[in-house]
Structures are given as structure tokens and as C-alpha cells.
Coordinates of C-alpha atoms in Angstrom, one line a residue:
M663 CA -16.1 19.9 -68.2
T664 CA -17.7 21.2 -71.4
I665 CA -16.5 24.0 -73.7
K666 CA -19.7 25.9 -72.9
Y667 CA -18.8 25.9 -69.2
V668 CA -15.2 27.0 -69.8
V669 CA -16.4 29.9 -71.9
Y670 CA -18.9 30.8 -69.3
K671 CA -16.3 30.8 -66.6
A672 CA -13.8 32.8 -68.8
A673 CA -16.5 35.3 -69.5
N674 CA -17.2 35.8 -65.8
I675 CA -13.5 36.2 -64.9
S676 CA -12.9 38.5 -67.8
T677 CA -15.7 40.8 -66.9
F678 CA -14.7 41.0 -63.3
A679 CA -11.0 41.7 -64.3
I680 CA -11.8 44.5 -66.8
S681 CA -14.5 46.2 -64.7
P682 CA -12.1 48.7 -63.0
I683 CA -10.9 49.8 -66.5
L684 CA -14.3 50.2 -67.9
Y685 CA -15.5 52.3 -65.0
S686 CA -12.3 54.1 -64.2
E687 CA -13.7 57.5 -64.9
K688 CA -16.8 57.0 -62.7
I689 CA -14.6 55.6 -59.9
K690 CA -12.4 58.8 -60.1
L691 CA -15.6 60.9 -60.0
F692 CA -16.7 59.1 -56.9
L693 CA -13.3 59.5 -55.2
N694 CA -13.4 63.3 -55.9
P695 CA -13.3 65.0 -52.4
D696 CA -16.2 67.3 -53.5
I697 CA -18.6 64.3 -53.8
K698 CA -20.8 64.2 -50.7
L699 CA -20.9 60.5 -50.5
S700 CA -18.3 59.6 -47.9
K701 CA -15.2 57.7 -48.9
L702 CA -15.7 55.3 -46.1
F703 CA -19.1 54.4 -47.4
L704 CA -17.7 54.0 -50.8
V705 CA -15.0 51.7 -49.6
V706 CA -17.6 49.6 -47.9
L707 CA -19.9 49.6 -51.0
V708 CA -17.0 48.5 -53.3
A709 CA -15.9 45.8 -50.9
A710 CA -19.5 44.5 -50.6
S711 CA -19.9 44.6 -54.4
I712 CA -16.6 42.6 -54.9
A713 CA -17.8 40.1 -52.2
G714 CA -21.2 39.8 -53.9
L715 CA -19.5 39.1 -57.3
F716 CA -17.3 36.5 -55.7
L717 CA -20.2 34.7 -54.1
L718 CA -22.3 34.9 -57.2
A719 CA -19.4 33.4 -59.3
R720 CA -18.7 30.7 -56.7
Y721 CA -22.3 29.6 -55.8
N722 CA -24.4 30.5 -58.8
N723 CA -22.3 29.0 -61.7
P724 CA -24.1 26.3 -63.5
I725 CA -23.2 22.7 -62.3
I726 CA -22.3 20.5 -65.2
P727 CA -23.5 17.2 -63.8
P728 CA -21.8 14.0 -64.7
I729 CA -25.1 12.3 -65.0
E730 CA -26.3 10.8 -68.2
P731 CA -29.8 9.5 -68.6
G732 CA -30.5 5.9 -67.6
V733 CA -29.6 3.7 -64.6
H734 CA -26.6 4.3 -62.6
G735 CA -24.9 2.0 -60.0
K736 CA -22.0 -0.3 -59.4
V737 CA -22.6 -3.5 -61.4
L738 CA -22.2 -6.7 -59.4
T739 CA -20.2 -9.6 -60.9
E740 CA -21.9 -13.1 -61.1
S741 CA -19.7 -14.3 -58.3
E742 CA -20.8 -11.4 -56.2
Q743 CA -24.4 -12.1 -57.0
E744 CA -23.9 -15.7 -56.0
E745 CA -22.2 -14.8 -52.8
L746 CA -25.2 -12.5 -51.9
G747 CA -27.6 -15.3 -52.9
I748 CA -29.7 -12.9 -55.0
N749 CA -30.1 -12.1 -58.6
T750 CA -29.6 -8.3 -58.7
Q751 CA -27.6 -6.3 -61.2
Y752 CA -26.6 -3.4 -59.0
A753 CA -24.9 -3.1 -55.5
T754 CA -26.5 -1.5 -52.5
I755 CA -26.0 -1.4 -48.7
P756 CA -26.1 -4.8 -47.0
A757 CA -29.5 -4.5 -45.3
A758 CA -31.3 -4.0 -48.6
Y759 CA -30.5 -7.5 -49.7
D760 CA -32.7 -8.7 -46.9
L761 CA -35.8 -7.4 -48.7
P762 CA -37.7 -9.3 -51.4
S763 CA -36.4 -6.7 -53.8
P764 CA -33.2 -4.7 -52.7
H765 CA -34.1 -1.6 -54.7
R766 CA -37.7 -1.4 -53.5
V767 CA -39.2 2.0 -52.7
V768 CA -42.7 2.5 -51.4
T769 CA -44.6 5.7 -51.2
V770 CA -47.8 6.0 -49.1
H771 CA -50.1 9.1 -49.7
N772 CA -53.0 9.9 -47.3
S773 CA -54.7 13.3 -47.5
N774 CA -56.2 12.6 -44.0
S775 CA -52.7 12.6 -42.5
S776 CA -53.0 16.3 -41.9
T777 CA -55.3 19.2 -42.1
W778 CA -52.7 21.9 -42.7
E779 CA -53.7 24.5 -45.2
G780 CA -50.5 26.5 -45.4
V781 CA -50.8 28.6 -42.2
G782 CA -49.7 27.9 -38.7
N783 CA -47.5 25.3 -37.1
P784 CA -47.9 22.0 -39.1
N785 CA -47.3 19.9 -35.9
N786 CA -50.7 21.2 -34.7
Y787 CA -52.4 19.7 -37.8
M788 CA -51.1 16.1 -37.8
N789 CA -53.4 13.1 -37.6
Q790 CA -51.5 10.5 -35.5
S791 CA -53.7 7.6 -36.3
E792 CA -53.6 8.1 -39.9
I793 CA -49.9 8.5 -39.9
D794 CA -49.6 5.3 -37.9
K795 CA -51.6 3.5 -40.6
M796 CA -49.3 4.9 -43.3
V797 CA -46.2 3.6 -41.5
D798 CA -47.7 0.2 -41.0
I799 CA -48.7 -0.1 -44.6
G800 CA -45.3 1.2 -45.9
I801 CA -43.4 -1.3 -43.7
M802 CA -45.5 -4.2 -44.9
E803 CA -45.2 -3.3 -48.6
L804 CA -41.5 -2.7 -48.3
T805 CA -40.9 -6.1 -46.7
G806 CA -43.6 -8.1 -48.4
T807 CA -45.2 -9.2 -45.1
T808 CA -48.7 -9.3 -44.0
S809 CA -48.5 -7.7 -40.6
P810 CA -46.5 -4.5 -39.3
Q811 CA -44.7 -6.6 -36.6
D812 CA -43.5 -9.1 -39.2
G813 CA -42.3 -6.2 -41.3
W814 CA -40.4 -4.5 -38.5
R815 CA -38.8 -7.8 -37.6
K816 CA -37.6 -8.2 -41.1
I817 CA -36.1 -4.7 -41.0
I818 CA -34.8 -4.7 -37.5
P819 CA -33.7 -8.3 -36.5
Y820 CA -33.7 -7.1 -32.9
K821 CA -31.9 -9.1 -30.2
S822 CA -31.9 -8.3 -26.5
G823 CA -29.5 -5.5 -25.6
E824 CA -29.4 -3.9 -29.1
S825 CA -30.2 -0.3 -29.8
V826 CA -31.7 1.7 -32.6
A827 CA -30.6 5.2 -33.5
I828 CA -33.1 7.4 -35.4
K829 CA -31.3 10.1 -37.4
V830 CA -33.6 13.1 -37.6
N831 CA -32.9 16.5 -39.1
F832 CA -33.0 19.5 -36.8
N833 CA -30.8 21.6 -39.1
N834 CA -33.0 24.6 -38.8
N835 CA -32.5 24.8 -35.1
W836 CA -29.2 26.5 -35.1
H837 CA -28.5 27.7 -31.6
Y838 CA -26.8 25.6 -29.0
T839 CA -27.5 28.2 -26.2
N840 CA -31.2 28.5 -26.5
G841 CA -31.9 25.7 -29.0
F842 CA -33.9 23.7 -26.3
Y843 CA -36.2 26.7 -26.1
F844 CA -36.7 26.8 -29.9
N845 CA -40.3 27.8 -30.6
D846 CA -41.7 26.1 -33.6
D847 CA -45.0 28.0 -33.4
L848 CA -43.0 31.2 -34.1
D849 CA -40.5 29.7 -36.6
T850 CA -42.0 27.0 -38.7
S851 CA -38.9 26.2 -40.7
M852 CA -38.9 22.5 -41.4
L853 CA -37.7 20.2 -38.7
N854 CA -38.7 16.5 -38.3
Y855 CA -42.3 16.2 -37.2
A856 CA -42.9 14.2 -34.0
A857 CA -46.0 12.5 -35.3
V858 CA -44.0 10.4 -37.9
V859 CA -41.2 9.7 -35.3
N860 CA -44.0 8.5 -32.9
S861 CA -45.2 6.0 -35.5
V862 CA -41.6 4.6 -35.9
I863 CA -41.2 4.3 -32.1
K864 CA -44.5 2.5 -31.9
G865 CA -43.2 0.0 -34.6
L866 CA -40.0 -0.6 -32.8
R867 CA -41.7 -1.1 -29.4
S868 CA -44.1 -3.6 -31.1
I869 CA -41.1 -5.9 -31.7
G870 CA -39.7 -5.6 -28.2
V871 CA -37.1 -2.8 -28.5
P872 CA -37.1 -1.2 -25.1
S873 CA -37.8 2.6 -24.9
E874 CA -34.4 3.3 -23.4
N875 CA -32.8 1.5 -26.4
I876 CA -34.4 3.9 -28.9
W877 CA -32.2 6.9 -29.5
I878 CA -33.4 10.0 -31.3
T879 CA -30.5 12.1 -32.5
D880 CA -29.1 14.9 -34.6
P881 CA -25.5 15.2 -33.3
S882 CA -25.0 18.5 -34.8
R883 CA -28.0 20.1 -33.1
P884 CA -30.0 20.3 -29.8
V885 CA -33.4 18.8 -29.7
H886 CA -36.0 21.4 -28.7
D887 CA -38.5 21.0 -25.8
Q888 CA -41.6 21.2 -28.0
F889 CA -40.5 18.2 -30.1
R890 CA -39.8 16.1 -27.0
E891 CA -43.2 17.1 -25.5
R892 CA -45.0 15.7 -28.6
I893 CA -43.1 12.3 -28.4
Y894 CA -45.5 9.9 -26.6
D895 CA -42.9 7.7 -25.2
K896 CA -41.2 9.5 -22.4
E897 CA -38.5 7.0 -21.8
V898 CA -36.6 7.2 -25.2
K899 CA -33.3 8.8 -25.2
Y900 CA -32.0 11.9 -27.1
Y901 CA -28.4 12.4 -28.1
V902 CA -27.5 16.0 -28.9
N903 CA -24.5 18.1 -29.9
E904 CA -21.8 18.1 -27.4
N905 CA -21.7 21.9 -27.2
S906 CA -25.3 21.8 -25.8
G907 CA -24.1 20.4 -22.5
P908 CA -24.2 23.5 -20.3
Y909 CA -27.8 24.2 -21.4
I910 CA -29.4 20.8 -20.7
E911 CA -30.5 22.3 -17.3
G912 CA -31.9 19.0 -15.8
R913 CA -33.9 18.0 -18.9
P914 CA -34.5 14.2 -18.6
N915 CA -33.1 11.5 -21.0
I916 CA -30.8 13.9 -22.9
F917 CA -27.2 12.9 -23.5
L918 CA -24.3 14.4 -25.4
S919 CA -22.8 12.8 -28.4
G920 CA -19.2 13.6 -29.4
Y921 CA -17.2 12.1 -32.3
V922 CA -14.7 9.3 -32.5
S923 CA -11.0 10.2 -32.4
D924 CA -8.8 10.6 -35.4
N925 CA -7.2 7.2 -34.9
S926 CA -10.5 5.3 -34.3
E927 CA -11.2 2.2 -36.3
Y928 CA -14.5 3.8 -37.4
V929 CA -12.8 6.7 -39.2
S930 CA -12.8 6.7 -43.0
T931 CA -11.0 9.0 -45.4
S932 CA -12.8 11.1 -47.9
T933 CA -12.0 10.6 -51.7
A934 CA -12.7 14.4 -52.1
Y935 CA -10.5 15.7 -49.3
S936 CA -7.6 14.5 -47.3
E937 CA -9.5 14.8 -44.1
K938 CA -11.0 12.0 -42.1
I939 CA -14.7 11.3 -41.7
K940 CA -15.4 10.8 -38.0
P941 CA -18.8 9.5 -37.1
A942 CA -20.7 10.6 -34.0
K943 CA -20.4 8.1 -31.1
V944 CA -24.1 7.6 -30.9
F945 CA -24.0 5.9 -34.3
V946 CA -20.9 3.9 -33.4
N947 CA -22.6 2.7 -30.2
A948 CA -26.0 1.9 -31.8
T949 CA -26.7 -1.5 -33.4
H950 CA -29.1 -0.3 -36.1
I951 CA -29.7 3.1 -37.8
I952 CA -33.0 4.5 -39.2
N953 CA -32.5 7.5 -41.4
M954 CA -35.4 9.9 -41.4
P955 CA -34.9 12.8 -44.0
Q956 CA -37.5 15.3 -45.0
L957 CA -38.8 16.1 -48.4
K958 CA -36.8 19.3 -49.1
G959 CA -35.0 21.1 -51.8
H960 CA -31.8 22.8 -51.1
G961 CA -30.4 26.3 -52.0
F962 CA -27.0 24.9 -53.1
K963 CA -26.6 23.5 -56.6
T964 CA -23.5 21.7 -55.0
V965 CA -25.8 19.1 -53.5
G966 CA -28.0 18.8 -56.5
R967 CA -30.7 21.2 -55.1
V968 CA -32.0 18.5 -52.7
T969 CA -31.3 17.4 -49.1
L970 CA -32.6 13.9 -48.6
S971 CA -31.3 10.8 -46.9
L972 CA -27.6 11.0 -48.1
K973 CA -27.4 14.7 -47.2
N974 CA -29.0 13.9 -43.9
N975 CA -25.8 12.2 -42.8
F976 CA -23.8 15.4 -43.1
G977 CA -25.0 16.1 -39.7
S978 CA -23.8 12.7 -38.5
V979 CA -20.1 13.4 -38.6
S980 CA -17.5 15.7 -37.2
Y981 CA -17.1 19.1 -39.0
T982 CA -13.8 20.2 -40.3
A983 CA -13.0 23.6 -41.8
D984 CA -13.6 22.3 -45.3
A985 CA -16.7 20.2 -44.4
H986 CA -18.4 23.1 -42.8
G987 CA -19.2 25.2 -45.8
R988 CA -15.8 26.9 -46.3
S989 CA -13.7 26.6 -49.2
P990 CA -13.6 24.2 -51.0
A991 CA -16.5 22.2 -49.5
H992 CA -19.2 23.8 -51.7
N993 CA -17.3 23.2 -54.9
A994 CA -19.9 21.0 -56.8
D995 CA -18.0 17.8 -57.5
S996 CA -15.9 17.7 -54.4
F997 CA -18.7 18.4 -51.9
A998 CA -21.1 15.9 -53.5
K999 CA -18.3 13.3 -53.3
L1000 CA -17.7 14.1 -49.7
L1001 CA -21.4 13.4 -48.9
A1002 CA -21.2 10.1 -50.8
D1003 CA -18.1 9.2 -48.9
I1004 CA -19.8 10.0 -45.6
N1005 CA -22.5 7.5 -46.4
N1006 CA -19.9 4.9 -47.5
N1007 CA -18.3 5.0 -44.0
P1008 CA -18.9 1.5 -42.6
V1009 CA -20.9 2.8 -39.7
F1010 CA -23.6 4.2 -42.0
R1011 CA -23.2 1.8 -44.8
D1012 CA -23.4 -1.4 -42.6
K1013 CA -25.8 -0.2 -39.8
T1014 CA -28.6 1.6 -41.8
R1015 CA -31.6 -0.7 -41.8
L1016 CA -34.3 1.7 -43.1
V1017 CA -34.9 5.1 -44.7
I1018 CA -38.3 6.8 -44.1
G1019 CA -38.6 10.0 -45.9
D1020 CA -41.0 12.4 -44.1
G1021 CA -43.0 14.0 -46.8
I1022 CA -46.2 14.7 -44.8
M1023 CA -44.9 18.2 -45.4
G1024 CA -42.3 19.5 -47.8
N1025 CA -40.6 22.4 -49.5
P1026 CA -39.4 21.6 -52.9
N1027 CA -37.1 24.7 -53.2
V1028 CA -35.1 25.4 -50.0
N1029 CA -34.1 23.6 -46.8
T1030 CA -34.2 26.6 -44.4
A1031 CA -37.8 27.6 -44.8
P1032 CA -41.3 26.6 -43.8
P1033 CA -43.2 23.9 -45.8
T1034 CA -45.3 24.9 -48.8
L1035 CA -48.5 23.8 -50.5
W1036 CA -47.7 21.7 -53.6
K1037 CA -49.4 22.3 -57.0
S1038 CA -48.7 18.6 -57.9
F1039 CA -50.9 17.6 -55.0
G1040 CA -53.7 19.9 -55.7
N1041 CA -52.4 22.9 -53.7
K1042 CA -52.0 20.8 -50.6
P1043 CA -49.0 19.4 -48.6
P1044 CA -47.5 16.2 -50.2
E1045 CA -48.8 14.0 -47.3
T1046 CA -46.6 11.2 -48.4
L1047 CA -44.2 9.0 -46.7
F1048 CA -41.3 7.2 -48.5
F1049 CA -39.9 3.8 -47.5
G1050 CA -36.8 2.1 -48.6
V1051 CA -33.5 0.6 -47.6
D1052 CA -31.4 1.4 -50.6
P1053 CA -30.7 5.1 -49.9
V1054 CA -29.9 6.0 -53.4
A1055 CA -33.1 4.5 -54.8
T1056 CA -35.1 6.1 -52.1
D1057 CA -33.5 9.6 -52.8
S1058 CA -34.2 8.9 -56.5
V1059 CA -38.0 8.7 -55.9
M1060 CA -38.0 11.7 -53.6
I1061 CA -36.0 13.7 -56.2
D1062 CA -38.7 12.8 -58.8
Y1063 CA -41.4 14.1 -56.6
I1064 CA -39.5 17.3 -56.2
R1065 CA -38.8 17.5 -59.9
R1066 CA -42.5 17.0 -60.7
E1067 CA -43.2 20.0 -58.6
V1068 CA -40.4 22.5 -59.6
G1069 CA -38.8 21.2 -62.7
S1070 CA -35.4 19.8 -63.6
Q1071 CA -33.5 22.1 -61.1
A1072 CA -33.3 19.1 -58.8
I1073 CA -30.6 16.6 -59.8
G1074 CA -29.2 13.6 -58.2
L1075 CA -25.6 14.8 -57.9
V1076 CA -24.8 13.3 -54.5
E1077 CA -26.8 10.2 -55.4
F1078 CA -24.7 9.7 -58.6
Y1079 CA -21.5 9.4 -56.7
A1080 CA -23.1 7.2 -54.0
A1081 CA -24.3 4.9 -56.8
E1082 CA -20.7 4.8 -58.1
L1083 CA -19.6 3.6 -54.7
G1084 CA -22.1 0.8 -54.7
L1085 CA -24.6 2.3 -52.2
G1086 CA -27.6 1.9 -54.5
V1087 CA -29.3 2.5 -57.8
L1088 CA -29.9 6.0 -59.2
E1089 CA -32.7 6.2 -61.8
S1090 CA -35.3 8.8 -62.8
W1091 CA -38.8 7.8 -63.7
N1092 CA -40.2 7.9 -67.2
D1093 CA -43.1 9.8 -68.5
Q1094 CA -45.5 7.3 -66.9
E1095 CA -43.7 7.6 -63.6
K1096 CA -42.3 4.2 -63.7
Y1097 CA -38.8 2.7 -63.3
T1098 CA -36.7 -0.1 -64.8
Y1099 CA -34.7 -1.2 -61.8
I1100 CA -36.2 0.7 -58.9
D1101 CA -39.0 -1.5 -57.6
Y1102 CA -41.4 1.4 -57.2
R1103 CA -44.7 0.8 -55.3
S1104 CA -47.1 3.7 -54.9
I1105 CA -50.0 3.4 -52.6
D1106 CA -52.6 6.1 -52.5
L1107 CA -55.0 5.6 -49.5
D1108 CA -57.3 8.2 -50.9
N1109 CA -58.2 5.9 -53.7
Q1110 CA -57.7 2.4 -52.5
T1111 CA -57.9 0.1 -49.5
Y1112 CA -54.6 -1.5 -48.8
D1113 CA -54.5 -5.3 -48.9
P1114 CA -51.0 -6.7 -48.1
L1115 CA -51.8 -9.9 -50.2
Y1116 CA -52.7 -7.8 -53.2
V1117 CA -50.1 -7.6 -56.0
N1118 CA -49.6 -4.0 -56.9
P1119 CA -50.2 -3.7 -60.7
T1120 CA -48.0 -0.6 -61.0
V1121 CA -44.8 -2.7 -60.2
N1122 CA -42.6 -3.1 -63.2
K1123 CA -42.2 -6.7 -64.4
N1124 CA -38.9 -6.2 -66.3
Q1125 CA -36.7 -5.9 -63.2
N1126 CA -33.7 -8.1 -62.4
E1127 CA -34.6 -8.8 -58.8
I1128 CA -36.3 -11.9 -57.4
E1129 CA -39.8 -11.0 -56.3

């Protein structure tokens, strides 16, 4: 903690402490019985002011991030590299080592993927065939293969009887009681868009994963009817919050997902709290996990002003008093560490096979609002998909896209702690939008025709990974 931060905190506390003394005469005047303002109203006003000051001090103090410029990650020893059979300096999740380059992140931009101009429900402006194309290309480039099916096989080494859980983000559908009736024509706050999920289901089906073994889930929320109606495959399953049970009302293929018990072998302990991290049973029972965050900023500085793949798994575990937004969960360091710990739970670390960041739409500032038009994309939506397996590297690239739009308010605080745990590489791009260790491959379908045999000239050649 810096001296500047200590002085800042001390000034806030001192100001709050001496305020009653400074304004004592005015307070006496207000309390005079001749004043028309009711004492009850005054009490409410004072209480609200105190609460406001408390919240301002708690949530608006500047975060002093522990992040220095450069590359961050857990360095592998030579023996660890030999055991993995790959020449890479930094650790990441196991599935990433199956890629030609474990820290590879691919972006695919396509302005034909939507016709949304800032008004109306974005779901009604999606171009499914163009998004299918983007997913096919992203999967091939990520895996170094020449067909989408080969790419999907490399990511999901599917065997008969296995299942794939797709973690979506329905955080803005808050209500268990009427959540199935959520109307995204009236409330366009960002939820995962069915068109991108359709493309993922299509890829999984192409390698033989049965529909009933594809599970779409956000265990903390219900899945609203409009989303399910837009999913082409009517045999996939949906796993929803266990409190939604009384409201399913005969809807097909919807199941409840509770959480494992305290003494389960799948429980881990947070380094930030004494509490246990209990994954939802849907992820415990699944063989593979695909994480599908959206391109969103976040109102809280405690998560580094972004909510991406690592934050997406906050909705994948049981909620405790501390982990549900109450003190001390939103203290900057401890909350960011908790999110990193969640992703380091063996269920998520060892089963996650793919991260697909849905940036067809995006909001660079907050997570609880509709998407916006981005000046960095010519006053259009981002219309970009992000592909990776290393969740930290994937988030790093998504953070840079947000930073390019709104400035340095977006920081990789959660990603920093996840990198320390060995979950991947945190790095910011340079002025030329290039990286040293992240194998960043940017494909713009507006300006090029994709050839999977073509070597992308934007790829850095000074990486420590085997190409």
C-alpha cells in the first residue's frame, strides 16, 4: 500500500470524523423545533448521508493494483516443461497445453455478423450464418487445423457418454419467480446471445456430441424462454438455479443444479476467506466445460472494472455471506483473490477446454446495462469473437479491447492473481497492439479472406512456445 493511498484514506476518515464538529451550529439550527422541516425527515436525511459517505469510501476509493508493467505468470521449471513436453515459460490450465501454442488467443471480427445500430433488441439483428463462419475460423486458427471438425476434436476429445457444459452469463436476469418470462425486447441489458451459442452447439454436434449431452447453464440464474426459443437444437439441456424449481411449470429439458456439500472432494478453500468454494453439480457431472463470457466492463473497481471469463465463474459456485457482495467480499484484493481461487478449483481448472468471449455486442463500462456502440469500431458494435484456452491470456486481450475504448480504468486485477496461481499469462499489448508471450492472432473478415494454411504475419516471432 503506497503512502499516497494511506494519506488518501486518512483524509477521508478525518473529514468524516470532524464533520459533526464543523457543522454543529447548522445541525442545532435544523434541530430547532421552530424549523418546518420535520425531525423525522431530518433523521432519514442524515442517515442516508452517512450511508452514502460509507458506500463512497468503501466502493469508490482508488485501487492500488499490485500490477507492474510486463508479463505476469507462474514460471515453469525446466523439469516441469519436460514433463509437459512443451517449451513454454509460463504455466496455464492443462487443456491449453494441447494447443500448438498454449497462450494463443484469436480474435475474429466481422461487421456482417449483425445489423444492430444501437436501438432495439440485438438478438433480432444477428446474422447466424456469419457468426457460424466466425466460430469455424476461430476454432481452426486456435488449434492450427484446416477444418472446423478437426479443430473441435482437438479442443473436445469427445468419447461416447461424455458431456459438455456451456457456462453462459445470465446475470442480468435477476428474478427466480418470473425469470423464465424475462422479456429481452423490453430489457436489453446484456445476456449471452443465442446466435453465438447456436454456433458452438453446431460445432459440438459436428464431432458427435449428442444434443442431450450438451448442457447450457448459469447455475445462479434461470434461463428465460426467449433465449431457449432462439436455440435451434431443441434437445439440448438447461441447468438452472435450484430456487427456480417451482416456476419451471412443465418447460421441457430444464433441470435444477444445486451445489456440492461442504465435505465433497470437489470443494476447495479460498486463500482470501476461510470459506469453502463449492462448485455447482452440473460442472462436477460434466466431462468438459466451455466458458462463454461477454465483452463487458464492470462497475466495481474490485474486479478491475471488467467481467470476463474469470469473473464468469463467480456464478458457478455456491454463495456465502461474504461471497455474495457483503463485507468483506468487495474489498479489492480479497475479492479479486477469491475469483482467482474459484477458477483454480480443480473442477474449473482441469475441465475447462475452451473460452469463447462473445463480443458481437459489448459494453465497456458496466455489466448491468444494454450494449453500446464503440468509437474504436467506427461507432458500431464490436462484432468480434475471442477464442482461447488460457483464460488469463484470453481475458488479457479482451481487457485491451475495453481499454482501447474507455482508457486505463480497466485493469487485470483478477487476472493478476490468477496468473500468480498458474492459470495463465497476463500481458498488455504494446503501442502496436502486439504481445511478447500471448500468441495473438487477429483476423478481420472485413479485410481478408481466411485461409487456414496461411501464416498470420501479425504473430510475434519472439515467443517461447513451439509453433
